[in-house]
Coordinates of C-alpha atoms and ligand atoms in Angstrom, one line a residue:
M27 CA 8.7 -2.8 6.8
L28 CA 7.4 0.5 8.2
S29 CA 7.6 3.6 6.4
P30 CA 9.5 6.3 8.3
R31 CA 7.4 8.8 10.1
T32 CA 8.2 11.5 12.9
S33 CA 6.4 10.9 16.0
P34 CA 6.9 12.3 19.7
T35 CA 9.7 9.6 19.8
R36 CA 11.1 9.7 16.4
D37 CA 13.0 12.1 14.2
I38 CA 13.9 12.1 10.5
V39 CA 16.6 14.0 8.7
S40 CA 16.3 13.7 4.8
L41 CA 19.5 12.9 2.9
D42 CA 18.1 13.9 -0.3
G43 CA 19.9 16.4 -2.4
L44 CA 23.2 16.4 -4.4
W45 CA 25.7 13.5 -3.8
R46 CA 29.3 13.1 -5.4
F47 CA 29.0 10.7 -8.4
A48 CA 31.3 8.5 -10.3
L49 CA 31.2 5.3 -12.3
D50 CA 33.1 2.3 -11.0
T51 CA 35.3 2.3 -14.2
R52 CA 36.6 6.0 -13.0
A53 CA 36.5 5.8 -9.1
G54 CA 39.6 4.0 -8.7
A55 CA 40.1 1.2 -5.9
D56 CA 37.7 0.9 -2.9
P57 CA 36.0 4.1 -3.6
W58 CA 34.4 4.2 -0.1
T59 CA 37.5 4.5 1.4
S60 CA 38.1 8.1 0.8
R61 CA 36.4 11.1 -0.9
L62 CA 35.3 10.5 -4.4
T63 CA 37.5 12.4 -6.6
S64 CA 35.0 13.0 -9.4
S65 CA 33.8 16.5 -10.0
L66 CA 30.2 15.2 -11.1
E67 CA 27.3 15.5 -8.7
A68 CA 23.9 13.5 -9.0
P69 CA 20.7 14.4 -7.3
V70 CA 18.8 12.1 -5.1
P71 CA 16.4 10.7 -5.9
A72 CA 16.7 10.5 -9.5
S73 CA 18.1 7.7 -12.0
Y74 CA 21.7 8.9 -13.4
N75 CA 21.4 7.8 -17.0
D76 CA 19.8 11.1 -18.6
L77 CA 21.7 13.5 -16.3
F78 CA 24.9 13.9 -18.0
V79 CA 25.9 14.4 -21.6
D80 CA 28.1 11.3 -21.5
A81 CA 27.0 8.3 -23.4
E82 CA 29.5 6.0 -21.2
I83 CA 27.4 7.1 -18.1
R84 CA 23.9 6.5 -20.0
D85 CA 24.9 3.1 -21.3
H86 CA 27.0 2.0 -18.2
V87 CA 26.8 -1.6 -17.1
G88 CA 27.8 -2.3 -13.7
V89 CA 28.5 -0.4 -10.5
A90 CA 28.3 3.4 -10.0
W91 CA 29.1 5.2 -6.9
Y92 CA 27.3 7.8 -4.9
Q93 CA 28.7 9.7 -1.8
R94 CA 28.0 12.5 0.5
D95 CA 28.9 13.3 4.2
V96 CA 26.3 13.1 6.7
R97 CA 26.2 14.7 10.3
V98 CA 24.2 12.7 12.9
P99 CA 22.0 15.3 15.0
R100 CA 23.8 15.7 18.2
G101 CA 20.4 15.3 20.2
W102 CA 20.2 11.8 18.9
A103 CA 22.4 10.6 22.0
G104 CA 21.1 7.1 23.3
E105 CA 18.9 6.7 20.3
R106 CA 18.9 3.8 17.9
V107 CA 20.1 5.4 14.2
V108 CA 18.6 3.8 11.2
L109 CA 19.6 4.7 7.5
R110 CA 16.7 4.0 5.1
F111 CA 16.6 3.9 1.3
G112 CA 13.4 4.2 -0.4
S113 CA 14.9 2.0 -3.4
V114 CA 18.2 1.7 -4.9
T115 CA 18.0 0.2 -8.6
H116 CA 18.7 -2.6 -8.8
A117 CA 21.3 -3.7 -6.0
A118 CA 23.3 -1.8 -3.4
Q119 CA 26.1 -1.8 -1.2
V120 CA 26.2 0.7 1.4
Y121 CA 29.4 1.9 3.4
V122 CA 29.7 4.0 6.4
D123 CA 33.2 5.4 6.3
D124 CA 35.1 2.1 5.6
R125 CA 32.6 -0.3 6.8
L126 CA 29.9 -2.1 4.9
V127 CA 26.7 -1.7 6.6
A128 CA 24.2 -3.2 4.2
E129 CA 23.8 -4.9 0.9
H130 CA 20.1 -5.2 -0.7
V131 CA 19.1 -6.8 -4.2
G132 CA 16.1 -5.7 -5.6
G133 CA 15.4 -2.2 -7.3
Y134 CA 12.0 -1.1 -6.1
T135 CA 11.8 -2.0 -2.3
P136 CA 13.3 -0.4 0.5
F137 CA 15.9 -1.4 3.0
E138 CA 17.6 -0.3 6.0
A139 CA 20.9 -0.3 8.0
D140 CA 21.1 0.0 11.7
L141 CA 23.9 2.4 12.5
T142 CA 23.6 2.4 16.1
G143 CA 27.1 2.3 17.7
I144 CA 28.5 2.7 14.4
V145 CA 28.0 6.6 14.0
R146 CA 28.2 9.2 16.7
P147 CA 25.6 11.8 17.5
G148 CA 27.2 15.1 16.7
A149 CA 29.7 13.6 14.4
E150 CA 30.1 13.3 10.6
F151 CA 30.4 10.2 8.5
R152 CA 31.2 9.4 5.0
L153 CA 28.3 7.6 3.3
T154 CA 29.0 5.8 0.2
V155 CA 26.6 3.7 -2.0
G156 CA 27.6 1.3 -4.9
V157 CA 24.7 0.9 -7.3
D158 CA 24.6 -2.0 -9.5
N159 CA 22.3 -2.0 -12.5
R160 CA 23.2 -5.4 -13.8
L161 CA 20.3 -7.8 -14.6
T162 CA 20.8 -11.7 -15.0
N163 CA 19.0 -14.9 -14.8
E164 CA 19.2 -14.5 -11.1
T165 CA 17.7 -11.2 -10.7
I166 CA 14.0 -9.7 -11.0
P167 CA 13.5 -8.4 -13.6
P168 CA 15.8 -10.7 -15.6
G169 CA 18.4 -9.7 -18.3
T170 CA 21.6 -10.8 -19.7
V171 CA 25.0 -9.1 -19.8
T172 CA 27.4 -9.8 -22.6
T173 CA 30.6 -8.6 -23.9
G174 CA 30.7 -6.8 -27.4
P175 CA 33.3 -7.0 -29.9
D176 CA 34.8 -3.7 -28.5
G177 CA 35.3 -5.3 -25.1
R178 CA 32.5 -3.1 -23.6
E179 CA 29.7 -5.0 -21.6
R180 CA 26.3 -4.7 -23.0
Q181 CA 22.9 -5.1 -21.0
S182 CA 19.9 -6.9 -22.6
Y183 CA 16.6 -7.6 -21.0
L184 CA 13.1 -9.1 -21.9
H185 CA 11.1 -5.8 -21.3
D186 CA 10.8 -2.6 -23.3
F187 CA 11.1 0.2 -20.7
Y188 CA 14.5 1.7 -20.2
N189 CA 16.6 0.1 -17.4
Y190 CA 17.0 3.3 -15.5
A191 CA 19.4 3.0 -12.5
G192 CA 20.3 4.9 -9.5
I193 CA 19.1 6.0 -6.0
S194 CA 15.7 6.6 -7.2
R195 CA 13.8 7.4 -4.1
P196 CA 14.1 9.2 -0.9
V197 CA 17.0 8.5 1.7
R198 CA 16.7 9.2 5.5
L199 CA 18.3 9.1 8.6
C200 CA 15.9 8.1 11.3
S201 CA 16.0 7.9 15.0
T202 CA 14.1 5.6 17.1
P203 CA 14.2 4.7 20.9
Q204 CA 16.3 1.5 21.6
T205 CA 13.0 -0.2 22.0
F206 CA 10.8 0.3 19.2
V207 CA 7.6 -0.6 17.2
E208 CA 9.2 -2.8 14.3
D209 CA 6.0 -3.6 12.3
V210 CA 2.3 -3.0 12.4
T211 CA -0.3 -5.1 10.5
V212 CA -3.9 -3.9 10.1
V213 CA -6.7 -6.1 8.6
T214 CA -10.0 -4.5 8.4
G215 CA -13.7 -6.1 8.1
R216 CA -17.2 -5.0 8.6
D217 CA -19.9 -6.0 11.1
G218 CA -23.2 -4.1 9.9
A219 CA -22.3 -0.4 10.5
A220 CA -19.3 -1.1 12.5
G221 CA -15.6 -1.6 11.4
V222 CA -13.8 -4.6 12.8
V223 CA -10.1 -4.0 12.9
D224 CA -7.5 -6.8 13.7
Y225 CA -4.1 -5.7 14.5
R226 CA -0.8 -6.8 15.2
V227 CA 2.3 -5.2 16.6
E228 CA 5.8 -6.3 16.5
T229 CA 8.5 -4.9 19.0
G230 CA 12.2 -4.7 18.5
G231 CA 15.0 -4.0 20.7
E232 CA 16.6 -5.4 23.7
T233 CA 14.0 -4.8 26.4
A234 CA 11.1 -5.7 24.1
E235 CA 9.4 -7.9 26.8
A236 CA 9.4 -5.3 29.4
T237 CA 6.9 -3.1 27.3
A238 CA 3.2 -3.0 26.9
V239 CA 1.4 -2.1 23.6
R240 CA -1.4 0.3 23.5
V241 CA -3.2 1.1 20.2
R242 CA -5.6 4.0 19.6
A243 CA -7.8 4.4 16.4
V244 CA -8.1 8.2 15.8
D245 CA -10.5 9.5 13.0
E246 CA -9.9 12.5 10.7
A247 CA -11.5 14.9 13.2
G248 CA -8.8 13.7 15.7
R249 CA -11.3 11.9 17.9
T250 CA -10.1 8.5 19.4
V251 CA -12.8 6.2 18.3
A252 CA -11.3 2.9 19.6
E253 CA -8.6 1.7 22.1
A254 CA -7.0 -1.7 22.6
Y255 CA -4.2 -3.2 24.5
G256 CA -1.8 -6.0 23.8
P257 CA 0.5 -6.8 20.9
E258 CA -2.3 -8.2 18.8
G259 CA -6.0 -8.0 19.1
T260 CA -9.3 -6.9 17.6
F261 CA -11.3 -3.7 18.1
R262 CA -14.5 -2.2 16.8
I263 CA -15.2 1.2 15.4
E264 CA -19.0 1.9 15.6
D265 CA -20.6 3.8 12.7
V266 CA -17.5 3.4 10.7
T267 CA -16.5 5.8 7.8
L268 CA -15.3 3.4 5.1
W269 CA -12.4 3.7 2.6
Q270 CA -14.1 3.8 -0.6
P271 CA -13.0 4.2 -4.2
G272 CA -13.1 7.9 -5.0
A273 CA -14.0 8.6 -1.2
A274 CA -11.0 8.0 0.8
Y275 CA -11.5 8.0 4.6
L276 CA -8.4 7.2 6.7
Y277 CA -7.8 6.4 10.4
D278 CA -4.8 6.8 12.4
L279 CA -3.5 4.0 14.3
V280 CA -1.5 5.4 17.0
V281 CA 0.7 2.5 18.2
E282 CA 2.4 3.2 21.7
L283 CA 5.0 1.1 23.6
L284 CA 4.9 1.8 27.2
T285 CA 7.0 0.9 30.3
E286 CA 4.7 -1.2 32.2
D287 CA 1.8 -3.7 31.6
R288 CA -1.1 -1.7 33.3
A289 CA -2.6 0.0 30.4
G290 CA -2.0 3.8 30.2
A291 CA -0.1 4.0 33.4
G292 CA 3.6 3.5 32.0
E293 CA 5.9 6.1 30.4
L294 CA 5.8 6.3 26.8
V295 CA 8.9 4.3 25.0
D296 CA 8.0 4.6 21.3
S297 CA 5.2 5.9 19.1
Y298 CA 4.2 5.1 15.6
T299 CA 1.3 6.3 13.7
Q300 CA 0.0 3.9 11.0
P301 CA -2.8 5.3 8.7
F302 CA -5.3 2.8 7.6
G303 CA -8.6 2.6 6.0
V304 CA -11.5 0.3 6.9
R305 CA -12.6 -1.5 3.6
T306 CA -13.2 -5.1 2.3
V307 CA -12.1 -6.8 -0.9
E308 CA -13.6 -9.8 -2.3
V309 CA -13.9 -11.9 -5.5
R310 CA -17.3 -13.6 -5.6
G311 CA -18.1 -15.5 -8.8
T312 CA -17.2 -13.3 -11.6
R313 CA -17.6 -10.0 -9.5
F314 CA -14.9 -7.9 -7.9
L315 CA -16.2 -6.4 -4.9
I316 CA -15.0 -3.4 -2.6
N317 CA -17.1 -3.1 0.5
G318 CA -19.4 -5.7 -0.8
E319 CA -20.2 -3.6 -4.0
P320 CA -19.3 -4.6 -7.6
F321 CA -16.2 -2.6 -8.6
Y322 CA -15.4 -1.9 -12.3
F323 CA -11.7 -0.8 -12.7
T324 CA -11.2 2.3 -15.2
G325 CA -7.6 3.7 -15.6
F326 CA -4.1 2.7 -16.6
G327 CA -1.0 0.7 -16.7
K328 CA 1.6 3.2 -15.8
H329 CA 5.4 3.8 -15.4
E330 CA 7.6 5.7 -13.1
D331 CA 9.2 7.6 -15.9
T332 CA 9.8 11.3 -16.6
P333 CA 12.2 13.4 -18.8
V334 CA 15.6 13.8 -17.2
R335 CA 14.8 12.0 -13.8
G336 CA 14.1 8.9 -15.4
K337 CA 12.5 6.7 -12.7
G338 CA 13.4 9.1 -9.8
H339 CA 10.4 9.8 -7.4
D340 CA 9.1 13.2 -8.1
D341 CA 6.2 14.9 -6.1
A342 CA 5.2 17.3 -8.8
Y343 CA 4.7 14.5 -11.2
L344 CA 3.0 12.4 -8.6
V345 CA 0.4 15.1 -8.0
H346 CA 0.1 16.1 -11.8
D347 CA -0.3 12.4 -12.8
F348 CA -3.3 11.8 -10.2
Q349 CA -4.9 15.1 -11.4
L350 CA -4.7 13.9 -15.0
M351 CA -6.2 10.5 -13.9
E352 CA -8.9 11.9 -12.0
W353 CA -9.6 14.2 -15.1
T354 CA -10.1 11.3 -17.3
G355 CA -12.2 9.5 -14.8
A356 CA -9.7 6.7 -14.0
N357 CA -10.4 5.1 -10.6
S358 CA -7.3 2.7 -10.7
F359 CA -4.0 1.9 -12.0
R360 CA -1.6 -1.0 -12.1
T361 CA 2.0 -0.4 -10.8
S362 CA 3.3 -2.0 -14.2
H363 CA 5.8 -3.5 -13.9
Y364 CA 7.4 -2.9 -10.4
P365 CA 6.2 -1.7 -6.9
Y366 CA 6.1 2.2 -7.0
A367 CA 7.3 4.5 -4.6
E368 CA 5.6 4.3 -1.0
E369 CA 4.9 8.1 -1.7
V370 CA 2.6 7.0 -4.5
L371 CA 0.7 4.4 -2.5
D372 CA 0.2 6.9 0.3
F373 CA -1.1 9.4 -2.0
A374 CA -3.6 6.9 -3.4
D375 CA -4.8 5.9 0.1
R376 CA -5.4 9.5 1.0
H377 CA -7.2 10.2 -2.6
G378 CA -9.4 7.0 -3.0
I379 CA -7.5 5.7 -6.0
V380 CA -7.5 1.9 -6.4
V381 CA -4.1 0.3 -7.0
V382 CA -3.3 -3.1 -8.5
D383 CA 0.4 -3.8 -7.0
E384 CA 2.7 -5.6 -9.2
T385 CA 6.0 -7.2 -8.4
A386 CA 9.0 -6.4 -10.7
A387 CA 8.8 -9.9 -12.4
V388 CA 8.4 -8.6 -15.9
G389 CA 10.0 -10.6 -18.7
L390 CA 10.0 -14.3 -17.4
N391 CA 9.1 -15.3 -21.1
L392 CA 11.7 -16.2 -23.8
G393 CA 8.9 -16.5 -26.2
V394 CA 9.1 -12.7 -26.8
M395 CA 12.4 -13.5 -28.5
G396 CA 10.4 -15.4 -31.0
G397 CA 8.6 -12.3 -32.1
L398 CA 5.0 -12.8 -33.2
T399 CA 5.5 -16.6 -33.2
G400 CA 5.9 -16.6 -29.5
A401 CA 8.1 -19.7 -29.8
A402 CA 10.8 -19.6 -27.1
P403 CA 14.3 -20.3 -28.6
T404 CA 15.0 -22.3 -25.3
P405 CA 12.2 -23.2 -22.6
T406 CA 11.6 -20.3 -20.3
F407 CA 11.7 -22.6 -17.2
A408 CA 14.6 -24.5 -18.1
P409 CA 17.1 -24.8 -15.1
E410 CA 19.5 -22.8 -17.1
N411 CA 17.1 -20.1 -17.8
F412 CA 14.2 -19.1 -15.1
G413 CA 13.8 -22.6 -13.7
G414 CA 16.6 -22.2 -11.3
V415 CA 17.1 -19.6 -8.4
T416 CA 14.9 -17.0 -10.1
G417 CA 11.6 -18.4 -8.5
E418 CA 13.6 -18.1 -5.2
V419 CA 14.5 -14.5 -5.8
H420 CA 11.0 -13.8 -7.0
A421 CA 9.6 -15.0 -3.9
Q422 CA 11.8 -12.7 -1.8
H423 CA 10.5 -9.7 -4.0
L424 CA 7.1 -10.7 -3.3
R425 CA 7.7 -11.0 0.3
E426 CA 9.2 -7.5 0.3
L427 CA 6.4 -6.2 -1.7
I428 CA 3.6 -7.5 0.7
E429 CA 5.7 -6.4 3.7
R430 CA 5.8 -3.0 2.5
D431 CA 2.3 -2.7 1.2
K432 CA 0.2 -4.7 3.4
N433 CA -1.5 -1.7 5.2
H434 CA -2.5 0.3 2.2
P435 CA -6.5 0.3 1.7
S436 CA -5.9 1.5 -1.7
V437 CA -4.0 -1.9 -2.8
V438 CA -6.9 -4.3 -3.6
M439 CA -4.9 -7.0 -5.5
W440 CA -1.4 -8.3 -5.9
C441 CA -0.2 -8.8 -9.5
L442 CA 2.6 -11.7 -9.3
A443 CA 3.9 -11.0 -12.9
N444 CA 3.6 -9.4 -16.1
E445 CA 3.5 -11.7 -19.1
P446 CA 5.2 -14.6 -17.9
A447 CA 5.3 -17.6 -20.2
S448 CA 2.2 -19.0 -18.5
N449 CA 1.6 -21.2 -21.6
E450 CA 5.0 -23.0 -21.4
D451 CA 5.8 -26.3 -19.5
G452 CA 7.0 -25.6 -16.1
A453 CA 4.9 -22.3 -15.6
R454 CA 2.6 -24.1 -13.0
E455 CA 5.4 -25.7 -10.9
Y456 CA 7.1 -22.0 -11.2
F457 CA 3.9 -20.2 -9.9
E458 CA 2.3 -22.7 -7.2
P459 CA 4.7 -21.9 -4.7
L460 CA 4.6 -18.1 -5.4
V461 CA 0.7 -18.2 -5.0
E462 CA 0.8 -20.1 -2.0
L463 CA 3.4 -17.7 -0.3
A464 CA 1.2 -14.7 -1.2
R465 CA -1.9 -16.3 0.3
K466 CA 0.0 -17.1 3.4
L467 CA 1.3 -13.7 3.7
D468 CA -1.8 -11.8 2.7
P469 CA -5.0 -13.8 2.6
T470 CA -7.2 -10.9 2.3
R471 CA -6.2 -9.8 -1.1
P472 CA -7.0 -11.5 -4.6
L473 CA -4.2 -12.5 -6.7
T474 CA -3.6 -12.1 -10.7
Y475 CA -1.1 -12.0 -13.3
A476 CA -1.3 -10.2 -16.7
A477 CA -1.4 -12.6 -19.3
V478 CA 0.7 -12.5 -22.5
M479 CA -0.8 -12.8 -25.9
F480 CA 0.8 -15.9 -26.4
A481 CA -1.1 -17.4 -23.5
T482 CA -4.3 -18.4 -24.6
P483 CA -7.6 -19.7 -22.9
Q484 CA -6.5 -23.0 -24.5
N485 CA -2.9 -23.3 -23.5
D486 CA -2.4 -21.2 -20.2
L487 CA -1.3 -23.4 -17.3
I488 CA -1.8 -21.1 -14.5
G489 CA -5.2 -19.3 -14.7
D490 CA -7.0 -21.5 -12.1
L491 CA -4.4 -20.7 -9.3
F492 CA -5.3 -17.0 -9.5
D493 CA -8.7 -15.0 -8.6
V494 CA -8.9 -12.6 -11.5
L495 CA -7.8 -12.8 -15.0
S496 CA -5.8 -9.9 -16.4
I497 CA -5.3 -10.1 -20.1
N498 CA -2.8 -8.0 -22.1
R499 CA -3.9 -7.8 -25.8
Y500 CA -2.7 -5.8 -28.8
Y501 CA -5.1 -7.1 -31.7
G502 CA -5.1 -4.2 -33.9
W503 CA -1.6 -3.1 -33.1
Y504 CA 0.9 -5.9 -33.1
L505 CA -1.8 -8.2 -35.0
F506 CA -4.3 -7.2 -37.7
T507 CA -2.6 -3.5 -37.5
G508 CA -5.0 -1.1 -39.1
D509 CA -7.6 -3.8 -39.4
L510 CA -9.9 -3.3 -36.4
A511 CA -12.9 -5.3 -37.8
T512 CA -10.9 -8.4 -37.8
A513 CA -9.4 -7.4 -34.4
E514 CA -12.7 -6.9 -32.8
Q515 CA -13.6 -10.5 -33.7
Y516 CA -10.5 -12.1 -32.4
L517 CA -10.6 -10.0 -29.3
E518 CA -14.1 -11.1 -28.3
E519 CA -13.4 -14.8 -29.0
D520 CA -10.4 -14.6 -26.9
L521 CA -12.0 -12.9 -23.9
R522 CA -15.0 -15.0 -24.0
G523 CA -12.8 -18.1 -24.0
W524 CA -10.9 -17.0 -20.8
A525 CA -14.3 -16.2 -19.1
R526 CA -15.7 -19.7 -20.3
R527 CA -12.8 -21.7 -19.2
F528 CA -12.1 -20.2 -15.9
G529 CA -15.3 -18.7 -14.6
K530 CA -13.7 -15.8 -13.0
P531 CA -13.5 -12.1 -13.3
V532 CA -11.6 -10.8 -16.5
M533 CA -10.2 -7.6 -16.9
M534 CA -8.0 -5.9 -19.6
S535 CA -4.7 -5.1 -18.0
E536 CA -3.1 -3.9 -21.3
Y537 CA -4.5 -2.7 -24.5
G538 CA -3.1 0.3 -26.6
A539 CA -1.6 1.6 -29.6
D540 CA 1.5 3.7 -30.4
T541 CA 0.3 7.3 -31.5
Q542 CA 2.3 10.1 -32.6
P543 CA 0.9 13.2 -31.1
G544 CA -0.1 15.6 -34.0
L545 CA -0.6 12.8 -36.6
H546 CA -4.3 13.1 -38.0
S547 CA -5.8 11.0 -40.4
V548 CA -9.3 10.3 -41.8
W549 CA -8.5 6.8 -42.5
D550 CA -7.7 4.0 -40.1
T551 CA -4.0 5.1 -40.0
P552 CA -2.0 3.6 -37.3
W553 CA 0.2 6.0 -35.5
S554 CA -2.6 8.7 -35.9
E555 CA -4.6 10.1 -32.9
E556 CA -7.9 9.0 -34.5
Y557 CA -6.5 5.5 -34.7
Q558 CA -5.8 5.2 -31.2
S559 CA -9.1 6.4 -30.3
D560 CA -10.8 4.2 -32.6
Y561 CA -8.8 1.1 -31.5
L562 CA -9.8 2.0 -27.7
A563 CA -13.4 2.4 -28.7
M564 CA -13.5 -1.0 -30.5
Y565 CA -12.0 -2.6 -27.4
H566 CA -14.7 -1.0 -25.3
R567 CA -17.7 -2.3 -27.5
V568 CA -16.3 -5.6 -27.0
F569 CA -15.9 -5.2 -22.9
D570 CA -19.5 -4.0 -23.0
R571 CA -20.7 -7.2 -24.2
L572 CA -19.2 -9.4 -21.8
P573 CA -20.9 -9.8 -18.4
E574 CA -17.9 -11.2 -16.7
F575 CA -15.7 -8.1 -17.3
V576 CA -14.5 -6.2 -14.3
G577 CA -12.1 -3.6 -15.9
E578 CA -10.0 -1.8 -18.2
H579 CA -6.5 -0.5 -17.8
V580 CA -5.3 1.2 -20.9
W581 CA -1.6 0.9 -21.9
N582 CA -0.2 3.2 -21.2
F583 CA -1.1 6.5 -18.9
A584 CA 1.9 8.4 -20.7
D585 CA 4.6 7.9 -23.4
F586 CA 7.7 6.4 -21.8
Q587 CA 11.5 5.8 -22.5
T588 CA 12.6 2.5 -23.9
S589 CA 15.9 0.7 -24.5
N590 CA 17.9 1.0 -27.5
G591 CA 17.5 -2.5 -28.5
I592 CA 13.7 -1.9 -29.2
H593 CA 12.4 -0.8 -32.5
R594 CA 10.6 2.4 -31.4
V595 CA 10.9 6.0 -32.2
D596 CA 11.9 7.8 -28.9
G597 CA 10.2 5.5 -26.7
N598 CA 7.0 3.6 -26.5
K599 CA 4.2 6.0 -27.7
K600 CA 1.3 4.2 -26.5
G601 CA 0.6 7.0 -23.8
V602 CA -2.8 8.7 -23.5
F603 CA -0.7 11.6 -22.6
T604 CA 2.8 12.3 -23.9
R605 CA 5.9 12.1 -21.8
D606 CA 5.4 15.7 -20.6
R607 CA 1.8 15.0 -20.0
R608 CA 0.0 16.5 -22.7
P609 CA -3.3 14.9 -23.7
K610 CA -3.6 13.1 -27.1
T611 CA -7.3 13.0 -28.7
A612 CA -7.7 9.5 -26.8
A613 CA -7.4 11.2 -23.5
F614 CA -10.7 13.2 -24.3
S615 CA -12.5 10.0 -25.6
L616 CA -11.6 8.1 -22.3
R617 CA -12.9 11.2 -20.3
R618 CA -16.1 11.0 -22.2
R619 CA -16.4 7.0 -21.5
W620 CA -15.2 7.1 -18.0
R621 CA -16.8 10.2 -16.5
G622 CA -20.2 9.3 -18.4
L623 CA -20.3 5.9 -16.7
D624 CA -23.4 6.2 -14.5
R625 CA -23.0 4.7 -11.2
R626 CA -26.6 5.0 -10.5
K627 CA -27.8 2.9 -13.3
P628 CA -29.5 -0.3 -12.2
G629 CA -27.0 -2.2 -14.4
L630 CA -24.2 -1.8 -11.8
A631 CA -26.1 -3.1 -8.9
D632 CA -25.9 -6.7 -10.2
G633 CA -22.3 -6.2 -11.1
R634 CA -22.8 -5.8 -14.8
K635 CA -21.4 -2.9 -16.8
P636 CA -23.4 0.4 -16.5
G637 CA -24.7 2.2 -19.4
L638 CA -23.6 5.8 -20.3
A639 CA -25.4 8.8 -18.4
D640 CA -27.6 9.4 -21.2
G641 CA -28.7 6.1 -21.8
R642 CA -26.6 5.2 -24.7
E643 CA -24.5 1.8 -24.5
P644 CA -20.9 2.6 -23.7
G645 CA -18.6 2.3 -26.6
A646 CA -21.4 2.4 -29.0
T647 CA -20.4 6.0 -29.9
T648 CA -17.6 7.5 -32.1
D649 CA -15.6 8.8 -29.2
Y650 CA -13.8 11.9 -30.5
Ligands
BDP710 C1 3.5 -5.6 -23.4 C2 4.1 -5.5 -22.1 C3 4.5 -3.8 -22.1 C4 5.0 -3.2 -23.3 C5 3.7 -3.5 -24.4 C6 4.0 -2.7 -25.7 O1 3.7 -5.8 -21.1 O2 5.6 -3.7 -20.9 O3 5.2 -1.8 -23.1 O4 3.7 -4.8 -24.5 O5 4.6 -3.4 -26.4 O6 3.6 -6.9 -23.9 O7 3.8 -1.4 -25.8

């Protein structure tokens, strides 16, 4: 699905701002049929949970209503009018006046409603959105709703981050011509110094057959460097400037629909500009290659999580987070544990940050209920749990993710799930069709999943289906807490086991320790800032001993809010930055390691870990 962009033929009106707001329990029957009586107003985009000093709202399980009035620009006569939501978490019903115009399930992907003929240019309409935050075994992520002894519904789920809900990304009213560019796909390759670009354009609308397609690639200086005609084809960009990690370069693909077949002769019907970068991604042996060069991931698992706004998109935090990642020397991050706002990926494209793009499939693992034993109380993939429709819902989420993000050069790998029960019977049957689907939709990007601690090199059932092994481990935190010497041995044995069994690149997708900012200790004291640094340094020593190792993503970039049912003190404190983005000691240690990695050292050329700039082995030092 294309991102909304203005063009000579397209306009956009932002519907962000304050909307009327009421919980379903207080909104009366059919609240879309009239003006909401509530005096509450909620900002869009934002999660609603932390806005009001009202526990009933924060803990609400079910539907909440948002409403505003919208005037369609009078100049849009004859145009197609589309309403577009960046995301509504987790399910939405959208009404224009009394009429249901869209329903969507999935809290982290966009959807649209075509309002042509339903709304009138120059006139106003009442827009009402029902936002359902319930998670069940038929949603991704999954969860359970139960009724407590007080008759109130309660939501539980199998992930630790707080279940924020609301209209969390921008809402826009867009115009397009009646015949319009519906989709664009760009796949890039290289032939010597030239870029080879395959493109495909899909046209929508009634008169689609009567139009011709022209595409132009325009460089950053505004020069047209290639042109092609027809709905699909290939063109070359001679002396191409590649999109590279840390050195982004974007071309614009200007897609034009014209009234006639004769190239360039017709009148402009629609125009849409799709940015793209020329780069290749490939897994070869135990190497991860970008543009044919070994790439070593440094960075974080993140969350969309900020005070007050919850999971609402915020451009100020977007800019600041990327600044802090660059400051620490991160070249990449994982969109743990759901697709992030499109604005985030556009920014990564423009700034050369590499992204591992994850679906919202977190918590497909009943083993987490068994505590450290990992023994699932009932099999995860049994039909009554996640062996039923969950897989189909997961497939739909995957489709929507790939359709949305396929053109982002920053996205180099799809992560199909976080910590699924890949060690349990049924895991292979569950994941095989998803892997097949992902490869069909996008044959160009490698696939991974983040392996849970209970999944070992001995019992994992799905590693061979994927291209990169991403491993989440907490030796020294949940296991061998405070004993980094023992943790180091187990970690090394574990990681070597994955490399030995599968012969594929291995990366650490999570490793981290909860840390209370300001707590200091001369001992190995868990929760102290020094322990977090020592813990990370221990992991780095191990990584640097493994030739198959291709990257390190620390858990987590920043502290984040968790649900009440989790035993934590005001959230997960594994952040290298606090929730308000102040650095803990570990941020400085990471900065020394990551910014000190010397890319010119010969080691990197054959894909092995580089040494530090001054010749020391990375991780061999005390890092704070
Ligand atoms: C991992 C999960 C992550 C948690 C982390 C933790 O993937 O979402 O936040 O544990 O416990 O298992 O900090």
